[in-house]
XYZ file of C-alpha atoms in Angstrom:
197
model
C 6.735 -1.040 -21.158
C 3.978 -0.874 -18.546
C 4.804 0.816 -15.247
C 3.025 -0.519 -12.163
C 3.168 1.327 -8.835
C 2.364 -0.615 -5.676
C 1.597 1.200 -2.453
C 3.756 -0.175 0.365
C 1.709 0.283 3.552
C -1.554 -1.637 3.639
C -1.052 -3.158 0.177
C 2.304 -4.942 0.311
C 2.458 -5.021 4.103
C -0.039 -5.168 6.975
C 0.787 -1.783 8.523
C -2.804 -0.806 9.470
C -3.398 -4.071 11.335
C 0.063 -4.119 12.929
C -0.309 -0.481 13.967
C -3.733 -1.165 15.506
C -2.429 -4.159 17.442
C 0.589 -2.182 18.622
C -1.505 0.749 19.851
C -3.959 -1.627 21.525
C -1.052 -3.297 23.283
C 0.277 0.008 24.572
C -2.939 1.917 25.331
C -5.605 -0.823 25.630
C -7.966 1.373 23.683
C -10.330 0.415 20.845
C -10.034 -3.163 22.129
C -12.666 -5.761 23.014
C -11.036 -7.907 25.686
C -7.741 -8.191 23.834
C -9.233 -9.117 20.449
C -7.976 -7.541 17.244
C -10.554 -5.067 16.002
C -11.624 -4.661 12.383
C -10.496 -1.234 11.246
C -13.331 1.103 10.325
C -11.248 4.011 9.007
C -8.057 4.492 7.031
C -7.208 7.446 9.294
C -5.760 5.878 12.449
C -6.760 8.921 14.530
C -10.409 8.129 13.800
C -9.882 4.536 14.960
C -8.324 5.775 18.225
C -10.193 8.996 19.071
C -9.102 8.949 22.740
C -5.377 8.921 22.005
C -3.389 12.028 21.036
C -2.050 12.446 17.499
C 1.572 12.344 18.673
C 0.960 9.130 20.649
C -0.652 7.492 17.613
C 2.212 8.537 15.319
C 5.220 7.754 17.540
C 5.395 4.017 16.632
C 6.197 4.990 13.023
C 9.648 6.141 14.183
C 10.252 3.020 16.299
C 12.446 0.193 15.006
C 10.697 -2.213 17.405
C 7.353 -1.353 15.863
C 8.515 -1.760 12.251
C 9.832 -5.233 13.117
C 6.201 -6.264 13.782
C 4.960 -5.262 10.307
C 4.689 -8.269 7.970
C 3.882 -9.028 4.335
C 0.319 -9.084 3.105
C -0.633 -12.583 1.871
C 0.520 -13.051 -1.726
C 2.293 -9.670 -1.931
C 5.872 -10.937 -2.343
C 4.815 -13.546 -4.899
C 2.875 -10.926 -6.891
C 5.866 -8.589 -7.008
C 8.184 -11.440 -8.038
C 5.874 -12.462 -10.898
C 5.583 -8.934 -12.265
C 9.271 -8.090 -11.809
C 10.213 -11.193 -13.794
C 8.411 -9.853 -16.862
C 10.432 -7.925 -19.441
C 7.452 -5.729 -20.345
C 6.643 -4.508 -16.797
C 8.539 -2.139 -14.534
C 7.460 -2.253 -10.884
C 7.712 0.640 -8.435
C 6.917 0.740 -4.748
C 5.432 4.037 -3.638
C 4.839 5.161 -0.085
C 3.557 8.266 1.633
C 6.091 8.464 4.433
C 7.248 11.332 6.602
C 10.976 12.082 6.321
C 11.334 11.460 10.078
C 10.152 7.856 9.845
C 11.539 6.760 6.449
C 15.011 5.661 7.581
C 13.631 3.500 10.393
C 10.883 2.103 8.170
C 13.376 1.304 5.414
C 15.964 -0.320 7.701
C 13.600 -2.413 9.853
C 10.718 -3.169 7.516
C 11.323 -2.497 3.821
C 14.752 -4.172 3.575
C 13.520 -7.109 5.660
C 10.430 -7.710 3.504
C 11.920 -6.817 0.085
C 15.712 -7.145 0.433
C 16.376 -7.304 -3.317
C 14.015 -4.578 -4.492
C 15.913 -1.888 -6.466
C 16.288 1.343 -4.496
C 15.876 3.363 -7.711
C 12.297 2.069 -7.976
C 11.172 3.325 -4.549
C 9.121 6.532 -4.635
C 8.401 8.558 -1.488
C 5.477 10.932 -1.970
C 2.028 11.805 -0.733
C 1.297 13.275 -4.212
C 0.684 9.943 -5.916
C -1.268 11.573 -8.745
C 2.094 12.880 -10.010
C 3.581 9.407 -10.497
C 4.229 8.579 -14.154
C 2.816 5.038 -14.125
C 0.097 3.191 -15.982
C -1.355 1.451 -12.910
C -1.495 2.478 -9.242
C -2.460 -0.119 -6.616
C -3.651 1.447 -3.339
C -5.677 0.859 -0.184
C -6.376 4.577 0.345
C -8.980 5.837 -2.139
C -7.857 9.443 -1.582
C -4.544 8.691 -3.303
C -6.359 7.235 -6.316
C -8.846 10.039 -6.953
C -6.608 12.311 -9.035
C -4.326 9.630 -10.505
C -4.596 9.668 -14.324
C -3.904 5.996 -15.053
C -5.683 2.785 -14.077
C -6.726 2.832 -10.415
C -6.795 -0.379 -8.402
C -8.194 -0.383 -4.875
C -7.226 -3.358 -2.715
C -10.373 -3.887 -0.656
C -9.934 -3.632 3.109
C -12.351 -3.266 6.023
C -11.682 0.490 6.089
C -12.366 1.157 2.373
C -15.107 -1.315 1.419
C -17.791 1.366 1.505
C -15.988 3.406 -1.177
C -17.997 3.608 -4.368
C -16.156 5.035 -7.354
C -16.721 3.782 -10.885
C -13.173 4.706 -11.888
C -11.659 2.249 -9.358
C -11.104 -1.418 -10.086
C -11.674 -3.361 -6.852
C -9.731 -6.494 -5.944
C -9.631 -8.611 -2.787
C -6.219 -10.224 -3.236
C -2.878 -10.049 -5.013
C -3.510 -13.050 -7.272
C -6.420 -11.260 -8.955
C -4.370 -8.058 -9.265
C -1.564 -9.954 -11.014
C -4.043 -11.525 -13.457
C -5.490 -8.091 -14.224
C -2.018 -6.597 -14.805
C -1.081 -9.491 -17.121
C -4.257 -8.925 -19.136
C -3.588 -5.172 -19.233
C -0.023 -5.778 -20.478
C -1.162 -8.263 -23.115
C -3.750 -5.790 -24.451
C -1.114 -3.043 -24.453
C 1.382 -5.260 -26.321
C -1.247 -6.433 -28.843
C -1.991 -2.804 -29.668
C 1.659 -2.162 -30.425
C 2.310 -0.266 -27.214
C 0.111 2.627 -28.330
C -2.796 2.020 -26.015
C -4.036 4.894 -23.905
C -5.739 3.109 -21.062
C -7.862 4.939 -18.549
C -10.013 3.432 -15.833
């Protein structure tokens, strides 16, 4: 069986964009006359250099904020397709502080993925330790030391990343097609394939 780990924030949901809009709404910083700005950095503190760290982080413990975070286009459908397969086990992995997890889970995770099995949720910032064949991320730092196949979902804040060990995709449909092909190759080799990016 192939194990696929999906990052939650920025891959399955639109946290970076929602967070930016929320901070702009509160602080009116990093904003061009009320327009949503394209994120330049994964690190939100670099996108909002004039706002304190604690002010940038406080929305992550707010139920009202997490209610504004929505699905990425095609994310739910991609998860449904892969979960329906008998030869794939899907995990959702997130680097979340203990202080914000309960709020995030209650007001975002359960709303977006109400039927996802709790046993398949992994909370860690050490994603290289996950025992999965494929990791799908928007933060290249989490992919660097991962031993399996590394998929980077291209975003405005990671497009400049050049790493030959990453497979780059722009959308969830293409990721699903890649995973299906990966699984078929694995199955055709009798489940003995050692696949590295």
